[in-house]
Each structure stands twice: as structure tokens, then as C-alpha cells.
Amino acid sequence: MQVKEVKEELIYIEKVKKINENKKLKYYILTMGCQLNENDSEKIAGMLEEMNYEKTLDMQDADLVLFNTCCVRENAEERLFGKIGEVKKLKEENGTIIAIGGCMMQEEHITKKIKQSYPYVDIIFGTHTLNKLPQDLYEALDENKKVRDIINIDGQIIEGLPISRDDKIKASVTIMNGCNNFCSYCIVPYVRGRERSRRPQDIIDEVIGLSKNGYKEIMLLGQNVNSYLVSQKAKGEDVNFKVIVNDKEMIVNSFATLLIALDEIEGIERIRFISPHPKDFTNDVIDAIKNSKHICKQIHLPLQSGSTRVLKEMNRKYTKEEYIKLAEKIKNKIPEIVFSTDIIVGFPGETEEDFEDTLDVVQKVNFEQVFMFIYSRRVGTVADKMENQIPEEVKHKRFDRLKELVENQMKVQNENYVGKEVQILVEGKSKNNDKMLTGRTESNKVVNFEGTDDLIGKIINVKIISEHQWYLKGSIIK
Ligand code: 5AD
Ligand code: SF4
């Protein structure tokens, strides 16, 4: 297994720390991507804080500005170039260090454009060289060098980087990196490389550490979590890992056994994971969820399209019927389960009939949350070369129709919550009203309610008193 413990990174952290000694320096990070990117940003923040930088939320005030980019959809590119334009003045006036990292930096046409049009950018690093940031920063500070640190996309798993987390109750834990699926619309396999899994004990130790620090909920992250350890197994490696949880010896050799082991960790009340692939959703994972104490009875199951024909073009390797059957099978085994999903509208060649199949699946599965995306062409993917691209206008019209159906379904679901008693994990103060607290049900619905700060981090019972489209209102049951 390709795992590297940090070592020389720590030397460079010390070197930069020395350069920054007695200076009150600040960093600003803008994360533009998914939760994996956010988790990477927490690692970047952890390293920067070790190097004497303090976090600021005001970009103008920062000595180091870092953009952590995403390239899954097109509008992220326009946004990034806008942002790089914005920081030119900061560079000229204050000598601010400008660093750009993340998935988009693994795309050659993007880095080329940055080098040509924005030469003032100091550091460019990819998703696989994140751990080299201290060295890059050292070279930028000490030798005034422009550093472009993007190498092969199949980098190692790095263990032991410091991390500075944004939240005190919920934490993300990356369990694997990369993807082998090559869905025809998706750029991820090209920028994050092949699948590689972390060692089970490293994941378990991280979660035990989180629990000791008061965290209550963990979100396991990976592009394809249910193929955890699968590619190692395929290479003939022995993946029967002996792990120790609560002084108990267990064997972890799959995603299901990892879930079973994590479920044993005391203090972690909720475990979630994103994203599984429907084609790999095995019975042992369903059983692990069913028999667990802490794994939420809520599954994110990306559909992408409800049309078997489109699914084939997307290289998803399941049919409409197989998807519905899987959802039914899970529901039969775990009746309280709720589903969320991702859907792309306007994939090349999608006909009205295909789109109606998507609406049909949405109707049948009755998802509690649907993340809807308009298909966006990604350079280098198979779908980008397809000739039958759908006009923007048609895509938007379909998007609006899907949105309307989803919102109607949500309204009915929300109304069903009213009057019910639910358990929520209290996450903190409500963003819009600091007299209110906010939490989530196991099914991931946001519930706002009046309560005192000592409840933050606790699981409590509330009665739902009203629904407000994006959240529910509750009152504490005494
Ligand atoms: N266009 C639109 N949506 C996309 N996604 C991935 N690639 C694209 C694309 N090219 C969506 C998928 C995936 C989610 C993270 O982003 O629905 O599940
Ligand atoms: Fe992209 Fe498909 Fe891999 Fe998900 S499973 S990251 S959509 S290629």
C-alpha cells in the first residue's frame, strides 16, 4: 500500500516558521469545491497555522491568499479567474503571497493560462502535492521563486499532516482518494487519479482522536467509498487488516467491515458517508448500516439519470430498473431509510423521454434531498466529444421542471415531519438568528429551535412544530 508518513514536510514547516518568527501573519483560504476539497483545506490550514499564520476571513487583510479549486463544473473556472484578477492589486500593494491549489490545478490548460495571464501567482500546487506546500512556501519566501508543484496524478496517501478543522461537532474524514470509474461526463478520474485507500487503523485512530476532542458526527469521504480497499485487493495485496478498536481486535477488509469497526468507537454518535456508487452497493454494507448503532439511516445514492440509455452513455453501469430495485431492497431491509441523490440534467443526447425517466425515478424513490446539476462540458472527458450536446435553453427548462418536482415532494415530506418527535444533534447557533439553535435529524433535515448553548453537541428530542421549505422548526421536549 502506498502510504507516506510526513517527515521532510516537518522540516520545511520549521524553516518557514523561522522566517515568520515574530511576525503577525494572516492567511485567507477560499474553498471552491466539494467536501473532499474542504477537508484538504483543513489540512492546508493546519500546516499554515503551524507556520505562524493566523486565519482571517478578510482577504484584504491576508499576507497569504490561497484558492483551493474545483473543476467538476464549468462556472468554477470563471469564478477562479475573477478571483485571481481581484488579488492582483493585493500583490502589487502588499506583496501578498498568492497560492492556488486543488483539482483545477491538475488541468494543463488551466495552469498554462495562469502562467501566461496571471504571472504574479506565486504557488500552484495540485491535489497530490498538497503536502509539499511548506516547501513551496519556503521557496517562494526565501528564494522568491515561483513554484509550480504539480506532478503525476496517482500520488501517495499522506499520513500525519496537521489539520485545523472548521467545526467542533462534525468532522470529515477522507478514507480514500481518486476514482477508477470514468463516468463519461466527469473530470475527477483525470485530476484525482486512481483509487487508493487509507489504512484502516489510520482512519480508526483519526476518528478515535476526534471523539476524544468532543466530535459527535463524522462524514467519511471518498469519490467511491464502497470500493474502499477494492483496488488493492485486485492488485493481489493482502487487505485483511487487523485493527484495534476499544481494545478489541477486528479485521477490516472492505467498506462494510470499516463501517462495523467505526461503529464501535465510543462518543461518535453519527456516521455518514459520501458517495457510494450504486453499482457497488453490496449487501454487507446494507447489513452493516442496518445492524449499526451509529450509522445514519440516510444514504446518498447518486442517480445521475433515470434513463437506462443515458446511464449507458454516462458509463454508470446500472439501469433505471436496477437503481430502483436497489433502493427498494435497502428500504425493505431498513424501513426508516431515507435517500438523497445527485442528478445531472441535459447530458448529451438526453431526449424528452429520457428526462421523463429521470422524473419518474425521482417520483418513485421520493428522495429527501436532490442535488441538481446542469450538465457542463469538461475538456478531456468522453461526453465532451459527443456531438449531440443539448442547447442551454433546453437544459435550463428541464432543470426548472426537476426543481419544481423536487420542491413539491419536499413540501409533502416536510409536512409529514410536523407533529412528530425527532432526535437531533445540536450543531450550534442558527446562522440567521443567534437566539435560535440549529441541528439535524438523522435523516439530515435542518431543525431550528429555541434553546440554551449548553445543548450544543448533544442529541436531544424535539417536536417539529412547523415547516419552512429549507428547514423545520422544533421545540424541545422537556
Ligand atoms: N456536469 C454537471 N454535473 C457534474 N457532476 C460531475 N460532473 C459533472 C458535469 N460534467 C455532478 C455529479 C456528481 C456531482 C458531485 O457533480 O452529479 O455526482
Ligand atoms: Fe466522477 Fe463517476 Fe468517479 Fe463519481 S464515480 S467521481 S461521478 S467518475
Short mmCIF file of C-alpha atoms and ligand atoms in Angstrom, two decimals:
data_model
loop_
_atom_site.label_atom_id
_atom_site.label_comp_id
_atom_site.label_asym_id
_atom_site.label_seq_id
_atom_site.Cartn_x
_atom_site.Cartn_y
_atom_site.Cartn_z
CA MET A 1 0.00 0.00 0.00
CA GLN A 2 1.38 3.39 -0.97
CA VAL A 3 1.39 5.33 2.25
CA LYS A 4 3.88 8.00 3.17
CA GLU A 5 4.31 9.46 6.64
CA VAL A 6 5.22 13.14 6.70
CA LYS A 7 8.86 13.81 7.52
CA GLU A 8 10.63 16.34 5.29
CA GLU A 9 7.40 18.35 5.34
CA LEU A 10 8.00 18.97 9.03
CA ILE A 11 11.50 20.29 8.29
CA TYR A 12 10.07 22.86 5.88
CA ILE A 13 7.33 23.75 8.33
CA GLU A 14 10.10 24.60 10.84
CA LYS A 15 12.03 26.60 8.21
CA VAL A 16 9.01 28.74 7.29
CA LYS A 17 8.12 29.14 10.94
CA LYS A 18 11.59 30.62 11.48
CA ILE A 19 11.24 33.06 8.60
CA ASN A 20 7.87 34.11 10.00
CA GLU A 21 9.07 34.39 13.59
CA ASN A 22 7.71 37.41 15.46
CA LYS A 23 5.60 38.46 12.50
CA LYS A 24 1.86 38.57 12.89
CA LEU A 25 0.86 36.97 9.63
CA LYS A 26 -2.55 36.01 8.36
CA TYR A 27 -3.88 33.57 5.81
CA TYR A 28 -7.11 33.51 3.88
CA ILE A 29 -8.41 30.36 2.19
CA LEU A 30 -11.27 30.24 -0.27
CA THR A 31 -12.51 26.69 -0.86
CA MET A 32 -14.41 26.36 -4.10
CA GLY A 33 -15.17 22.67 -4.21
CA CYS A 34 -16.73 19.62 -2.64
CA GLN A 35 -16.32 18.26 0.87
CA LEU A 36 -13.11 16.50 -0.12
CA ASN A 37 -11.72 19.87 -1.06
CA GLU A 38 -12.91 21.32 2.21
CA ASN A 39 -11.12 18.52 4.04
CA ASP A 40 -7.95 19.34 2.04
CA SER A 41 -8.37 22.99 3.04
CA GLU A 42 -8.47 21.96 6.70
CA LYS A 43 -5.13 20.20 6.17
CA ILE A 44 -3.72 23.28 4.41
CA ALA A 45 -4.96 25.43 7.31
CA GLY A 46 -3.34 23.02 9.77
CA MET A 47 0.03 23.41 8.03
CA LEU A 48 -0.26 27.20 7.74
CA GLU A 49 -1.11 27.57 11.40
CA GLU A 50 1.98 25.54 12.28
CA MET A 51 3.97 28.04 10.20
CA ASN A 52 2.80 31.07 12.21
CA TYR A 53 -0.11 32.16 10.07
CA GLU A 54 -3.41 33.02 11.68
CA LYS A 55 -6.73 32.63 9.93
CA THR A 56 -8.57 35.68 8.62
CA LEU A 57 -11.91 35.82 6.86
CA ASP A 58 -10.96 39.11 5.18
CA MET A 59 -8.95 38.58 2.01
CA GLN A 60 -7.72 42.21 2.02
CA ASP A 61 -6.11 41.63 5.39
CA ALA A 62 -4.17 38.48 4.45
CA ASP A 63 -0.43 38.02 3.90
CA LEU A 64 -1.16 34.78 2.10
CA VAL A 65 -4.21 34.16 -0.06
CA LEU A 66 -4.95 30.60 -1.12
CA PHE A 67 -7.63 29.39 -3.51
CA ASN A 68 -8.49 25.70 -3.29
CA THR A 69 -10.15 24.99 -6.62
CA CYS A 70 -12.65 22.56 -8.08
CA CYS A 71 -13.19 21.63 -11.70
CA VAL A 72 -16.30 19.43 -11.64
CA ARG A 73 -18.42 22.12 -13.27
CA GLU A 74 -17.59 24.97 -15.58
CA ASN A 75 -18.69 28.04 -13.65
CA ALA A 76 -15.92 27.33 -11.11
CA GLU A 77 -13.37 28.36 -13.77
CA GLU A 78 -14.92 31.75 -14.41
CA ARG A 79 -15.12 32.33 -10.68
CA LEU A 80 -11.47 31.42 -10.14
CA PHE A 81 -10.19 33.69 -12.90
CA GLY A 82 -12.30 36.52 -11.48
CA LYS A 83 -10.73 35.93 -8.07
CA ILE A 84 -7.16 35.80 -9.41
CA GLY A 85 -7.83 39.13 -11.13
CA GLU A 86 -9.06 40.54 -7.83
CA VAL A 87 -5.88 39.70 -5.92
CA LYS A 88 -3.53 41.39 -8.39
CA LYS A 89 -3.89 44.65 -6.50
CA LEU A 90 -3.11 42.93 -3.21
CA LYS A 91 0.06 41.52 -4.71
CA GLU A 92 1.13 44.90 -6.07
CA GLU A 93 0.33 46.90 -2.96
CA ASN A 94 1.18 44.49 -0.12
CA GLY A 95 3.29 41.74 -1.68
CA THR A 96 0.68 39.20 -0.65
CA ILE A 97 1.68 35.60 -1.42
CA ILE A 98 -0.81 34.08 -3.86
CA ALA A 99 -1.21 30.29 -3.91
CA ILE A 100 -3.65 28.20 -5.92
CA GLY A 101 -4.27 24.53 -5.33
CA GLY A 102 -6.88 21.84 -5.83
CA CYS A 103 -8.34 19.84 -8.68
CA MET A 104 -8.31 22.54 -11.33
CA MET A 105 -4.53 22.79 -10.99
CA GLN A 106 -4.28 19.26 -12.33
CA GLU A 107 -5.65 20.51 -15.66
CA GLU A 108 -2.93 21.58 -18.03
CA HIS A 109 -4.96 24.11 -19.98
CA ILE A 110 -5.74 25.93 -16.73
CA THR A 111 -2.20 26.09 -15.34
CA LYS A 112 -0.98 27.22 -18.75
CA LYS A 113 -3.48 30.06 -18.71
CA ILE A 114 -2.45 31.08 -15.20
CA LYS A 115 1.24 31.13 -16.12
CA GLN A 116 0.54 33.23 -19.20
CA SER A 117 -2.12 35.62 -17.98
CA TYR A 118 -1.51 35.85 -14.24
CA PRO A 119 2.28 35.64 -13.79
CA TYR A 120 2.05 37.19 -10.32
CA VAL A 121 0.69 33.95 -8.85
CA ASP A 122 3.44 32.56 -6.57
CA ILE A 123 2.49 28.95 -5.98
CA ILE A 124 0.46 26.44 -7.95
CA PHE A 125 0.03 23.01 -6.44
CA GLY A 126 -2.16 20.04 -7.28
CA THR A 127 -4.20 17.70 -5.12
CA HIS A 128 -1.29 15.27 -4.89
CA THR A 129 1.34 17.75 -3.79
CA LEU A 130 -0.65 19.41 -1.04
CA ASN A 131 1.84 18.07 1.49
CA LYS A 132 4.64 19.94 -0.27
CA LEU A 133 3.06 23.31 0.43
CA PRO A 134 5.55 24.11 3.25
CA GLN A 135 8.44 23.56 0.85
CA ASP A 136 6.75 25.56 -1.92
CA LEU A 137 6.10 28.37 0.53
CA TYR A 138 9.68 28.27 1.76
CA GLU A 139 10.98 28.60 -1.78
CA ALA A 140 8.56 31.43 -2.53
CA LEU A 141 9.52 33.31 0.63
CA ASP A 142 13.24 32.58 0.83
CA GLU A 143 14.22 32.43 -2.80
CA ASN A 144 11.42 34.48 -4.25
CA LYS A 145 10.69 31.61 -6.60
CA LYS A 146 7.51 30.91 -8.49
CA VAL A 147 6.66 27.32 -7.69
CA ARG A 148 4.55 25.01 -9.83
CA ASP A 149 4.26 21.77 -7.98
CA ILE A 150 2.04 19.51 -9.97
CA ILE A 151 3.23 16.03 -10.63
CA ASN A 152 1.75 12.70 -11.53
CA ILE A 153 -1.86 12.27 -10.54
CA ASP A 154 -1.50 8.94 -8.76
CA GLY A 155 0.25 10.30 -5.69
CA GLN A 156 0.55 8.54 -2.39
CA ILE A 157 -1.68 8.68 0.64
CA ILE A 158 -0.03 11.06 3.08
CA GLU A 159 -0.46 10.41 6.80
CA GLY A 160 0.42 12.71 9.65
CA LEU A 161 -0.28 16.20 8.28
CA PRO A 162 -1.52 18.69 10.87
CA ILE A 163 -5.16 19.68 10.47
CA SER A 164 -7.19 22.68 11.60
CA ARG A 165 -10.89 21.89 11.47
CA ASP A 166 -13.63 24.43 10.96
CA ASP A 167 -16.28 22.70 13.03
CA LYS A 168 -16.25 21.41 16.60
CA ILE A 169 -19.10 18.90 16.36
CA LYS A 170 -18.92 17.43 12.86
CA ALA A 171 -15.75 16.32 11.10
CA SER A 172 -14.92 14.95 7.68
CA VAL A 173 -12.55 12.04 7.37
CA THR A 174 -11.18 11.13 3.95
CA ILE A 175 -10.98 7.34 3.63
CA MET A 176 -9.86 7.10 0.02
CA ASN A 177 -8.70 9.24 -2.84
CA GLY A 178 -9.22 9.06 -6.58
CA CYS A 179 -11.69 7.24 -8.77
CA ASN A 180 -11.50 4.38 -11.29
CA ASN A 181 -14.98 4.71 -12.73
CA PHE A 182 -14.59 7.19 -15.57
CA CYS A 183 -18.21 8.26 -15.81
CA SER A 184 -18.17 9.89 -19.23
CA TYR A 185 -19.11 13.40 -18.01
CA CYS A 186 -16.70 13.52 -15.08
CA ILE A 187 -13.27 15.08 -14.84
CA VAL A 188 -12.46 13.66 -11.39
CA PRO A 189 -10.61 10.48 -12.51
CA TYR A 190 -8.31 12.67 -14.64
CA VAL A 191 -7.43 15.09 -11.86
CA ARG A 192 -7.54 12.96 -8.73
CA GLY A 193 -6.03 9.84 -10.26
CA ARG A 194 -6.65 6.20 -9.45
CA GLU A 195 -8.31 4.91 -6.31
CA ARG A 196 -6.15 4.48 -3.26
CA SER A 197 -7.40 3.76 0.23
CA ARG A 198 -6.03 4.82 3.59
CA ARG A 199 -5.02 2.10 6.04
CA PRO A 200 -7.94 1.14 8.29
CA GLN A 201 -6.06 1.74 11.54
CA ASP A 202 -5.10 5.28 10.41
CA ILE A 203 -8.78 6.06 9.82
CA ILE A 204 -9.82 4.47 13.11
CA ASP A 205 -7.15 6.36 15.06
CA GLU A 206 -8.22 9.63 13.45
CA VAL A 207 -11.84 9.01 14.43
CA ILE A 208 -10.87 7.99 18.00
CA GLY A 209 -8.89 11.25 18.21
CA LEU A 210 -11.91 13.21 17.00
CA SER A 211 -14.12 11.54 19.57
CA LYS A 212 -11.64 12.42 22.33
CA ASN A 213 -11.80 16.02 21.17
CA GLY A 214 -15.57 16.11 21.52
CA TYR A 215 -16.67 15.48 17.93
CA LYS A 216 -20.01 13.71 17.63
CA GLU A 217 -20.51 13.18 13.92
CA ILE A 218 -18.15 12.04 11.20
CA MET A 219 -18.59 12.13 7.47
CA LEU A 220 -16.49 9.56 5.63
CA LEU A 221 -15.33 10.91 2.30
CA GLY A 222 -14.26 9.34 -0.95
CA GLN A 223 -15.23 9.53 -4.62
CA ASN A 224 -16.43 5.97 -4.44
CA VAL A 225 -16.45 4.89 -0.80
CA ASN A 226 -17.87 1.46 -1.37
CA SER A 227 -14.83 0.42 -3.33
CA TYR A 228 -12.68 1.03 -0.26
CA LEU A 229 -9.68 -1.39 -0.45
CA VAL A 230 -11.04 -2.94 -3.67
CA SER A 231 -8.23 -1.82 -5.98
CA GLN A 232 -5.61 -3.06 -3.51
CA LYS A 233 -7.40 -6.38 -3.40
CA ALA A 234 -7.46 -6.51 -7.21
CA LYS A 235 -3.70 -5.98 -7.27
CA GLY A 236 -3.33 -9.09 -5.14
CA GLU A 237 -2.38 -7.25 -1.95
CA ASP A 238 -3.41 -8.77 1.35
CA VAL A 239 -6.11 -6.45 2.62
CA ASN A 240 -7.06 -8.29 5.79
CA PHE A 241 -6.02 -5.60 8.22
CA LYS A 242 -6.07 -6.38 11.92
CA VAL A 243 -7.23 -3.30 13.76
CA ILE A 244 -7.74 -2.45 17.41
CA VAL A 245 -10.87 -0.60 18.48
CA ASN A 246 -11.66 -0.29 22.20
CA ASP A 247 -9.04 -2.97 22.96
CA LYS A 248 -10.93 -5.28 20.66
CA GLU A 249 -9.20 -6.87 17.68
CA MET A 250 -11.18 -6.79 14.45
CA ILE A 251 -10.47 -7.45 10.77
CA VAL A 252 -11.13 -4.71 8.25
CA ASN A 253 -11.00 -5.80 4.61
CA SER A 254 -13.85 -3.85 2.95
CA PHE A 255 -16.05 -0.80 3.30
CA ALA A 256 -18.63 -2.79 5.29
CA THR A 257 -16.06 -4.02 7.81
CA LEU A 258 -14.65 -0.49 8.11
CA LEU A 259 -18.15 0.75 8.97
CA ILE A 260 -18.57 -2.02 11.54
CA ALA A 261 -15.25 -1.10 13.19
CA LEU A 262 -16.00 2.65 13.25
CA ASP A 263 -19.42 1.96 14.75
CA GLU A 264 -17.60 0.65 17.85
CA ILE A 265 -15.87 3.93 18.62
CA GLU A 266 -17.27 5.45 21.77
CA GLY A 267 -18.52 9.01 21.69
CA ILE A 268 -19.19 9.18 17.94
CA GLU A 269 -22.97 9.38 17.72
CA ARG A 270 -23.41 9.63 13.98
CA ILE A 271 -21.56 8.26 10.99
CA ARG A 272 -22.36 9.28 7.43
CA PHE A 273 -20.56 8.69 4.15
CA ILE A 274 -20.41 10.17 0.64
CA SER A 275 -20.51 8.98 -2.02
CA PRO A 276 -21.22 5.34 -2.70
CA HIS A 277 -21.71 4.15 -6.27
CA PRO A 278 -24.99 2.25 -6.83
CA LYS A 279 -23.20 -0.44 -8.86
CA ASP A 280 -21.00 -1.32 -5.87
CA PHE A 281 -23.61 -1.16 -3.11
CA THR A 282 -23.20 -4.64 -1.68
CA ASN A 283 -25.44 -6.47 0.79
CA ASP A 284 -22.80 -6.45 3.51
CA VAL A 285 -22.91 -2.62 3.52
CA ILE A 286 -26.71 -2.66 3.80
CA ASP A 287 -26.44 -5.11 6.72
CA ALA A 288 -23.72 -3.02 8.38
CA ILE A 289 -26.00 0.02 8.28
CA LYS A 290 -28.99 -1.96 9.50
CA ASN A 291 -27.16 -3.52 12.44
CA SER A 292 -25.21 -0.44 13.47
CA LYS A 293 -25.80 1.83 16.41
CA HIS A 294 -24.41 5.00 14.88
CA ILE A 295 -24.52 4.83 11.10
CA CYS A 296 -27.27 7.20 9.97
CA LYS A 297 -30.23 5.63 8.26
CA GLN A 298 -29.74 8.06 5.43
CA ILE A 299 -27.93 7.20 2.23
CA HIS A 300 -26.67 9.44 -0.51
CA LEU A 301 -27.08 7.37 -3.65
CA PRO A 302 -26.14 9.31 -6.81
CA LEU A 303 -28.62 8.57 -9.60
CA GLN A 304 -27.28 10.98 -12.28
CA SER A 305 -30.02 9.98 -14.75
CA GLY A 306 -33.14 7.87 -14.66
CA SER A 307 -32.82 6.76 -18.28
CA THR A 308 -31.14 3.43 -18.93
CA ARG A 309 -29.99 4.68 -22.32
CA VAL A 310 -28.39 7.82 -20.86
CA LEU A 311 -26.90 5.84 -17.96
CA LYS A 312 -25.17 3.63 -20.52
CA GLU A 313 -23.76 6.68 -22.31
CA MET A 314 -22.67 8.00 -18.93
CA ASN A 315 -20.84 4.72 -18.26
CA ARG A 316 -22.65 4.31 -14.94
CA LYS A 317 -23.04 0.51 -15.26
CA TYR A 318 -26.59 0.22 -13.90
CA THR A 319 -30.04 0.54 -15.42
CA LYS A 320 -33.07 2.50 -14.28
CA GLU A 321 -34.65 -0.72 -13.02
CA GLU A 322 -31.53 -1.83 -11.17
CA TYR A 323 -31.33 1.52 -9.38
CA ILE A 324 -34.98 1.38 -8.31
CA LYS A 325 -34.56 -2.25 -7.23
CA LEU A 326 -31.53 -1.35 -5.11
CA ALA A 327 -33.41 1.47 -3.39
CA GLU A 328 -36.34 -0.89 -2.75
CA LYS A 329 -34.07 -3.63 -1.41
CA ILE A 330 -32.45 -1.19 1.03
CA LYS A 331 -35.85 0.13 2.08
CA ASN A 332 -37.17 -3.38 2.66
CA LYS A 333 -34.25 -4.18 4.91
CA ILE A 334 -34.17 -0.78 6.66
CA PRO A 335 -37.70 0.68 6.55
CA GLU A 336 -36.74 4.01 8.15
CA ILE A 337 -34.07 4.72 5.50
CA VAL A 338 -34.18 7.98 3.54
CA PHE A 339 -32.28 8.70 0.34
CA SER A 340 -30.60 11.72 -1.16
CA THR A 341 -29.10 11.90 -4.63
CA ASP A 342 -27.22 13.77 -7.37
CA ILE A 343 -28.84 14.30 -10.77
CA ILE A 344 -27.42 15.76 -13.97
CA VAL A 345 -29.85 17.23 -16.48
CA GLY A 346 -29.03 17.86 -20.12
CA PHE A 347 -26.42 15.16 -20.69
CA PRO A 348 -25.58 14.98 -24.44
CA GLY A 349 -28.38 13.32 -26.39
CA GLU A 350 -30.87 13.40 -23.49
CA THR A 351 -34.33 13.30 -25.06
CA GLU A 352 -37.62 14.39 -23.54
CA GLU A 353 -38.35 10.72 -22.94
CA ASP A 354 -35.01 10.20 -21.17
CA PHE A 355 -35.66 13.20 -18.98
CA GLU A 356 -39.11 11.88 -18.09
CA ASP A 357 -37.44 8.68 -16.92
CA THR A 358 -35.40 10.79 -14.50
CA LEU A 359 -38.58 12.45 -13.21
CA ASP A 360 -40.12 9.00 -12.87
CA VAL A 361 -37.30 7.71 -10.65
CA VAL A 362 -37.47 10.88 -8.55
CA GLN A 363 -41.17 10.27 -8.09
CA LYS A 364 -40.71 6.61 -7.20
CA VAL A 365 -37.75 6.87 -4.81
CA ASN A 366 -39.01 10.06 -3.14
CA PHE A 367 -35.57 11.45 -2.22
CA GLU A 368 -35.41 13.77 0.77
CA GLN A 369 -32.66 15.81 -0.86
CA VAL A 370 -31.69 16.15 -4.51
CA PHE A 371 -28.54 17.92 -5.64
CA MET A 372 -29.33 19.00 -9.18
CA PHE A 373 -26.71 19.88 -11.76
CA ILE A 374 -26.90 21.19 -15.28
CA TYR A 375 -24.54 19.14 -17.46
CA SER A 376 -21.32 21.00 -18.00
CA ARG A 377 -18.75 20.09 -20.68
CA ARG A 378 -15.36 19.15 -19.24
CA VAL A 379 -12.31 19.18 -21.52
CA GLY A 380 -10.78 15.73 -21.80
CA THR A 381 -13.89 13.72 -20.92
CA VAL A 382 -15.69 11.36 -23.30
CA ALA A 383 -19.00 13.24 -23.11
CA ASP A 384 -17.34 16.50 -24.13
CA LYS A 385 -16.63 14.94 -27.52
CA MET A 386 -20.22 13.79 -28.05
CA GLU A 387 -21.85 15.65 -30.90
CA ASN A 388 -25.40 15.84 -29.65
CA GLN A 389 -24.90 18.48 -26.94
CA ILE A 390 -28.17 19.89 -25.58
CA PRO A 391 -28.92 23.61 -26.04
CA GLU A 392 -28.57 25.66 -22.84
CA GLU A 393 -32.19 26.75 -23.01
CA VAL A 394 -33.47 23.15 -23.03
CA LYS A 395 -31.17 22.20 -20.16
CA HIS A 396 -32.42 25.10 -18.06
CA LYS A 397 -36.07 24.33 -18.77
CA ARG A 398 -35.57 20.70 -17.71
CA PHE A 399 -33.67 21.80 -14.63
CA ASP A 400 -36.60 24.00 -13.61
CA ARG A 401 -39.08 21.16 -14.13
CA LEU A 402 -37.00 18.82 -11.99
CA LYS A 403 -36.63 21.50 -9.33
CA GLU A 404 -40.37 22.00 -9.21
CA LEU A 405 -41.00 18.29 -8.73
CA VAL A 406 -38.34 18.05 -6.01
CA GLU A 407 -39.70 21.08 -4.16
CA ASN A 408 -43.22 19.69 -4.25
CA GLN A 409 -42.00 16.39 -2.85
CA MET A 410 -40.01 18.17 -0.17
CA LYS A 411 -43.08 20.11 0.89
CA VAL A 412 -45.06 16.91 1.41
CA GLN A 413 -42.14 15.29 3.28
CA ASN A 414 -41.70 18.36 5.48
CA GLU A 415 -45.41 18.43 6.29
CA ASN A 416 -45.11 14.81 7.38
CA TYR A 417 -42.49 15.81 9.93
CA VAL A 418 -44.82 18.35 11.57
CA GLY A 419 -46.17 16.99 14.86
CA LYS A 420 -43.51 14.24 15.00
CA GLU A 421 -40.87 13.83 17.67
CA VAL A 422 -37.36 13.54 16.28
CA GLN A 423 -33.84 13.24 17.65
CA ILE A 424 -31.46 15.95 16.56
CA LEU A 425 -27.77 16.53 17.02
CA VAL A 426 -27.41 20.17 18.05
CA GLU A 427 -24.73 21.75 15.86
CA GLY A 428 -24.61 25.34 17.06
CA LYS A 429 -26.31 28.67 16.77
CA SER A 430 -28.57 29.28 13.81
CA LYS A 431 -26.78 31.36 11.14
CA ASN A 432 -29.63 33.80 10.64
CA ASN A 433 -30.82 34.20 14.20
CA ASP A 434 -28.44 33.81 17.12
CA LYS A 435 -31.29 33.35 19.56
CA MET A 436 -32.03 30.04 17.87
CA LEU A 437 -30.03 26.84 17.84
CA THR A 438 -29.76 24.57 14.86
CA GLY A 439 -29.36 20.84 14.50
CA ARG A 440 -30.06 17.98 12.16
CA THR A 441 -32.20 14.90 12.25
CA GLU A 442 -30.63 11.55 11.45
CA SER A 443 -32.26 11.96 8.02
CA ASN A 444 -30.22 15.19 7.63
CA LYS A 445 -33.08 17.69 7.87
CA VAL A 446 -32.17 21.03 9.42
CA VAL A 447 -34.19 21.83 12.56
CA ASN A 448 -34.08 25.26 14.22
CA PHE A 449 -35.34 25.69 17.77
CA GLU A 450 -35.01 27.83 20.86
CA GLY A 451 -32.55 26.52 23.42
CA THR A 452 -29.52 27.24 25.54
CA ASP A 453 -25.90 26.94 24.40
CA ASP A 454 -25.15 24.03 26.75
CA LEU A 455 -27.15 21.83 24.35
CA ILE A 456 -24.59 22.27 21.54
CA GLY A 457 -23.04 18.90 20.74
CA LYS A 458 -25.84 16.93 22.40
CA ILE A 459 -28.50 14.70 20.92
CA ILE A 460 -31.89 15.88 22.08
CA ASN A 461 -35.56 15.19 21.34
CA VAL A 462 -37.64 17.89 19.73
CA LYS A 463 -41.15 18.08 18.43
CA ILE A 464 -41.49 19.55 14.95
CA ILE A 465 -43.93 22.44 15.03
CA SER A 466 -43.72 23.90 11.53
CA GLU A 467 -42.01 23.56 8.17
CA HIS A 468 -40.28 26.29 6.14
CA GLN A 469 -39.11 24.64 2.90
CA TRP A 470 -35.36 24.59 3.71
CA TYR A 471 -35.70 23.88 7.41
CA LEU A 472 -38.08 22.67 10.09
CA LYS A 473 -38.89 24.44 13.30
CA GLY A 474 -38.97 22.43 16.51
CA SER A 475 -39.48 22.80 20.22
CA ILE A 476 -37.60 20.91 22.90
CA ILE A 477 -39.46 18.08 24.59
CA LYS A 478 -38.98 18.55 28.32
N1 5AD B 1 -21.62 18.40 -15.25
C1 5AD B 1 -22.57 18.51 -14.32
N2 5AD B 1 -22.53 17.85 -13.15
C2 5AD B 1 -21.47 17.06 -12.92
N3 5AD B 1 -21.17 16.29 -11.85
C3 5AD B 1 -19.99 15.68 -12.10
N4 5AD B 1 -19.52 16.04 -13.32
C4 5AD B 1 -20.44 16.89 -13.84
C5 5AD B 1 -20.53 17.59 -15.07
N5 5AD B 1 -19.61 17.50 -16.01
C6 5AD B 1 -22.03 16.15 -10.68
C7 5AD B 1 -22.43 14.69 -10.48
C8 5AD B 1 -21.67 14.28 -9.27
C9 5AD B 1 -21.58 15.58 -8.52
C10 5AD B 1 -20.53 15.65 -7.47
O1 5AD B 1 -21.33 16.53 -9.52
O2 5AD B 1 -23.82 14.65 -10.22
O3 5AD B 1 -22.30 13.26 -8.52
FE1 SF4 B 2 -16.87 11.13 -11.22
FE2 SF4 B 2 -18.22 8.86 -11.63
FE3 SF4 B 2 -15.92 8.82 -10.21
FE4 SF4 B 2 -18.10 9.96 -9.16
S1 SF4 B 2 -17.89 7.78 -9.68
S2 SF4 B 2 -16.01 10.82 -9.16
S3 SF4 B 2 -19.10 10.84 -10.96
S4 SF4 B 2 -16.15 9.32 -12.38
#
